């Protein structure tokens, strides 16, 4: 359901907050392959590595879900306020999000 008073809220629970740092040793070839996959996924290399290791590479990350929700909220605002000029920006945003899912 659409909430006209929507605000950006964190979808992370206490146990999902990023407060630990670690390092990983890898070959240059491994780093290059990981970097390419991260770029294809539209993610920084660190976020990509954590996502793959912790979630099995599930593309529906909390960040992606928040982006979908924000896009939906924008669409609802555009329809409600009769601002069709925002339709192109919403289409581009939706396309970029879908690219992360495929």
Coordinates of N, CA and C in Angstrom, one line a residue:
X1 N 0.8 -1.2 0.0 CA 0.0 0.0 0.0 C 0.9 1.2 0.0
X2 N 0.4 2.3 -0.7 CA 1.2 3.5 -0.8 C 1.0 4.4 0.4
X3 N 2.1 4.9 0.9 CA 2.1 5.8 2.0 C 2.6 7.1 1.5
X4 N 1.7 8.1 1.5 CA 2.1 9.4 1.0 C 3.2 10.1 1.8
X5 N 3.4 9.7 3.0 CA 4.4 10.3 3.9 C 5.6 9.4 4.0
X6 N 5.9 8.7 2.9 CA 7.0 7.7 2.9 C 8.4 8.5 3.2
X7 N 9.2 7.8 3.9 CA 10.6 8.3 4.2 C 11.5 7.2 4.0
X8 N 12.8 7.5 3.6 CA 13.8 6.5 3.4 C 14.1 5.9 4.8
X9 N 13.9 4.6 4.9 CA 14.3 3.9 6.2 C 15.2 2.8 5.9
X10 N 16.1 2.5 6.8 CA 17.0 1.4 6.6 C 16.2 0.1 6.8
X11 N 16.5 -0.9 5.9 CA 15.9 -2.2 6.0 C 16.8 -3.1 6.7
X12 N 17.9 -2.7 7.2 CA 18.9 -3.6 7.9 C 18.5 -3.7 9.3
X13 N 18.5 -5.0 9.8 CA 18.3 -5.2 11.2 C 19.7 -5.0 11.9
X14 N 19.6 -5.1 13.2 CA 20.9 -4.9 14.0 C 22.0 -5.8 13.6
X15 N 21.6 -7.1 13.3 CA 22.7 -8.1 12.9 C 23.2 -7.9 11.5
X16 N 22.6 -7.0 10.7 CA 23.1 -6.8 9.3 C 23.9 -5.6 9.2
X17 N 24.1 -4.8 10.3 CA 24.9 -3.6 10.2 C 26.4 -4.0 9.9
X18 N 27.0 -3.2 9.0 CA 28.4 -3.5 8.6 C 29.3 -2.8 9.6
X19 N 29.8 -3.5 10.5 CA 30.7 -3.0 11.5 C 32.0 -3.8 11.7
X20 N 32.3 -4.7 10.8 CA 33.5 -5.5 10.9 C 34.2 -5.5 9.5
X21 N 35.6 -5.4 9.6 CA 36.4 -5.3 8.5 C 37.3 -6.5 8.4
X22 N 37.5 -7.1 7.3 CA 38.5 -8.2 7.1 C 39.2 -8.1 5.8
X23 N 40.3 -8.8 5.6 CA 41.0 -8.7 4.4 C 41.1 -10.1 3.8
X24 N 41.3 -10.2 2.5 CA 41.3 -11.4 1.8 C 42.5 -11.4 0.8
X25 N 43.3 -12.4 0.8 CA 44.4 -12.5 -0.2 C 43.9 -13.3 -1.4
X26 N 44.3 -12.8 -2.6 CA 43.9 -13.5 -3.8 C 44.9 -13.1 -4.9
X27 N 44.9 -13.9 -6.0 CA 45.8 -13.6 -7.1 C 45.2 -12.4 -7.9
X28 N 46.0 -11.8 -8.7 CA 45.6 -10.7 -9.6 C 44.5 -11.2 -10.5
X29 N 44.6 -12.4 -11.0 CA 43.6 -12.9 -11.9 C 42.3 -13.1 -11.2
X30 N 42.3 -13.6 -10.0 CA 41.1 -13.8 -9.2 C 40.4 -12.4 -8.9
X31 N 41.2 -11.4 -8.6 CA 40.7 -10.1 -8.3 C 40.0 -9.5 -9.6
X32 N 40.7 -9.7 -10.7 CA 40.2 -9.2 -12.0 C 38.8 -9.8 -12.3
X33 N 38.7 -11.2 -12.1 CA 37.4 -11.9 -12.4 C 36.3 -11.4 -11.4
X34 N 36.7 -11.2 -10.1 CA 35.7 -10.8 -9.2 C 35.3 -9.3 -9.5
X35 N 36.2 -8.5 -9.8 CA 35.9 -7.1 -10.2 C 35.0 -7.0 -11.4
X36 N 35.3 -7.8 -12.4 CA 34.4 -7.8 -13.6 C 33.0 -8.3 -13.2
X37 N 32.9 -9.3 -12.4 CA 31.5 -9.7 -12.0 C 30.8 -8.7 -11.1
X38 N 31.6 -8.0 -10.3 CA 31.0 -7.0 -9.5 C 30.5 -5.8 -10.3
X39 N 31.3 -5.4 -11.3 CA 30.9 -4.4 -12.2 C 29.6 -4.8 -13.0
X40 N 29.6 -6.0 -13.5 CA 28.4 -6.5 -14.2 C 27.2 -6.5 -13.3
X41 N 27.4 -6.7 -12.0 CA 26.2 -6.7 -11.1 C 25.9 -5.3 -10.6
X42 N 26.8 -4.3 -11.0 CA 26.5 -2.9 -10.6 C 26.8 -2.7 -9.1
X43 N 27.8 -3.4 -8.6 CA 28.1 -3.3 -7.2 C 29.6 -3.1 -7.0
X44 N 29.9 -2.4 -5.9 CA 31.4 -2.3 -5.5 C 31.9 -3.7 -5.2
X45 N 33.2 -3.9 -5.4 CA 33.7 -5.3 -5.2 C 33.5 -5.8 -3.8
X46 N 33.6 -5.0 -2.8 CA 33.4 -5.5 -1.4 C 32.0 -5.9 -1.2
X47 N 31.0 -5.1 -1.7 CA 29.6 -5.5 -1.5 C 29.3 -6.8 -2.3
X48 N 29.9 -6.9 -3.5 CA 29.7 -8.1 -4.3 C 30.2 -9.3 -3.6
X49 N 31.4 -9.2 -3.0 CA 32.0 -10.4 -2.3 C 31.2 -10.8 -1.1
X50 N 30.7 -9.8 -0.4 CA 29.9 -10.1 0.8 C 28.6 -10.8 0.4
X51 N 28.0 -10.2 -0.7 CA 26.7 -10.7 -1.2 C 26.8 -12.2 -1.6
X52 N 27.9 -12.5 -2.4 CA 28.1 -13.8 -2.9 C 28.4 -14.8 -1.7
X53 N 29.2 -14.4 -0.8 CA 29.6 -15.3 0.3 C 28.5 -15.5 1.3
X54 N 27.8 -14.4 1.6 CA 26.7 -14.5 2.6 C 25.4 -14.9 2.1
X55 N 25.1 -14.6 0.9 CA 23.8 -14.8 0.3 C 23.8 -15.8 -0.9
X56 N 24.9 -16.4 -1.2 CA 25.0 -17.2 -2.4 C 24.8 -16.5 -3.7
X57 N 25.0 -15.2 -3.7 CA 24.9 -14.4 -4.9 C 23.5 -14.0 -5.2
X58 N 22.6 -14.1 -4.2 CA 21.2 -13.7 -4.4 C 21.2 -12.2 -4.8
X59 N 20.6 -11.9 -5.9 CA 20.6 -10.5 -6.4 C 19.6 -9.6 -5.7
X60 N 18.7 -10.2 -4.9 CA 17.7 -9.4 -4.2 C 18.3 -9.0 -2.8
X61 N 19.2 -8.1 -2.9 CA 19.9 -7.6 -1.6 C 19.0 -6.6 -1.0
X62 N 19.2 -6.3 0.3 CA 18.4 -5.3 0.9 C 18.5 -3.9 0.2
X63 N 19.6 -3.6 -0.4 CA 19.8 -2.4 -1.1 C 18.9 -2.4 -2.4
X64 N 18.8 -3.5 -3.1 CA 18.0 -3.6 -4.3 C 16.5 -3.5 -3.9
X65 N 16.1 -4.1 -2.8 CA 14.7 -4.0 -2.4 C 14.4 -2.6 -2.0
X66 N 15.3 -1.9 -1.4 CA 15.0 -0.5 -1.0 C 14.9 0.3 -2.3
X67 N 15.8 0.1 -3.3 CA 15.7 0.8 -4.5 C 14.4 0.6 -5.2
X68 N 13.9 -0.7 -5.2 CA 12.6 -1.0 -5.8 C 11.5 -0.2 -5.1
X69 N 11.5 -0.2 -3.8 CA 10.5 0.5 -3.0 C 10.6 2.0 -3.3
X70 N 11.8 2.6 -3.4 CA 11.9 4.0 -3.7 C 11.3 4.3 -5.1
X71 N 11.6 3.4 -6.1 CA 11.0 3.6 -7.4 C 9.5 3.5 -7.4
X72 N 9.0 2.6 -6.7 CA 7.5 2.5 -6.5 C 6.9 3.7 -5.9
X73 N 7.6 4.2 -4.9 CA 7.1 5.5 -4.2 C 7.1 6.6 -5.2
X74 N 8.2 6.7 -6.0 CA 8.2 7.8 -7.0 C 7.1 7.7 -8.0
X75 N 6.9 6.4 -8.5 CA 5.8 6.2 -9.4 C 4.5 6.6 -8.8
X76 N 4.2 6.3 -7.6 CA 3.0 6.7 -7.0 C 2.9 8.2 -6.9
X77 N 4.0 8.8 -6.5 CA 4.0 10.3 -6.4 C 3.6 10.9 -7.8
X78 N 4.3 10.4 -8.9 CA 4.1 10.9 -10.2 C 2.6 10.8 -10.6
X79 N 2.0 9.6 -10.4 CA 0.6 9.4 -10.8 C -0.3 10.3 -9.9
X80 N 0.0 10.4 -8.6 CA -0.8 11.2 -7.7 C -0.7 12.7 -8.1
X81 N 0.4 13.1 -8.4 CA 0.6 14.5 -8.6 C 0.6 14.9 -10.1
X82 N 0.2 13.9 -10.9 CA 0.1 14.1 -12.4 C 1.3 14.7 -13.0
X83 N 2.5 14.0 -12.8 CA 3.7 14.5 -13.3 C 4.3 13.4 -14.3
X84 N 3.7 13.4 -15.5 CA 4.1 12.3 -16.4 C 5.6 12.5 -16.9
X85 N 6.2 13.7 -16.8 CA 7.5 13.8 -17.2 C 8.5 13.0 -16.4
X86 N 8.1 12.5 -15.2 CA 8.9 11.6 -14.4 C 8.9 10.2 -14.9
X87 N 8.0 9.9 -15.9 CA 7.9 8.5 -16.3 C 9.2 8.0 -17.0
X88 N 9.9 8.8 -17.8 CA 11.1 8.4 -18.4 C 12.2 8.0 -17.4
X89 N 12.3 8.8 -16.3 CA 13.3 8.6 -15.3 C 12.9 7.3 -14.5
X90 N 11.6 7.1 -14.3 CA 11.2 5.8 -13.6 C 11.5 4.6 -14.5
X91 N 11.3 4.7 -15.8 CA 11.6 3.6 -16.7 C 13.1 3.3 -16.7
X92 N 13.9 4.3 -16.7 CA 15.4 4.1 -16.7 C 15.8 3.4 -15.4
X93 N 15.2 3.9 -14.3 CA 15.5 3.3 -13.0 C 15.0 1.9 -12.9
X94 N 13.9 1.6 -13.4 CA 13.4 0.2 -13.4 C 14.2 -0.7 -14.2
X95 N 14.7 -0.2 -15.4 CA 15.5 -1.0 -16.3 C 16.9 -1.3 -15.6
X96 N 17.5 -0.3 -14.9 CA 18.7 -0.6 -14.2 C 18.6 -1.6 -13.1
X97 N 17.5 -1.5 -12.4 CA 17.2 -2.5 -11.3 C 17.0 -3.9 -11.8
X98 N 16.3 -4.0 -12.9 CA 16.1 -5.3 -13.5 C 17.4 -5.9 -14.0
X99 N 18.3 -5.1 -14.6 CA 19.6 -5.6 -15.0 C 20.3 -6.2 -13.9
X100 N 20.2 -5.7 -12.7 CA 20.8 -6.3 -11.5 C 20.3 -7.7 -11.2
X101 N 19.0 -7.9 -11.6 CA 18.4 -9.2 -11.2 C 18.6 -10.3 -12.3
X102 N 19.1 -9.9 -13.5 CA 19.2 -10.9 -14.5 C 20.7 -11.3 -14.6

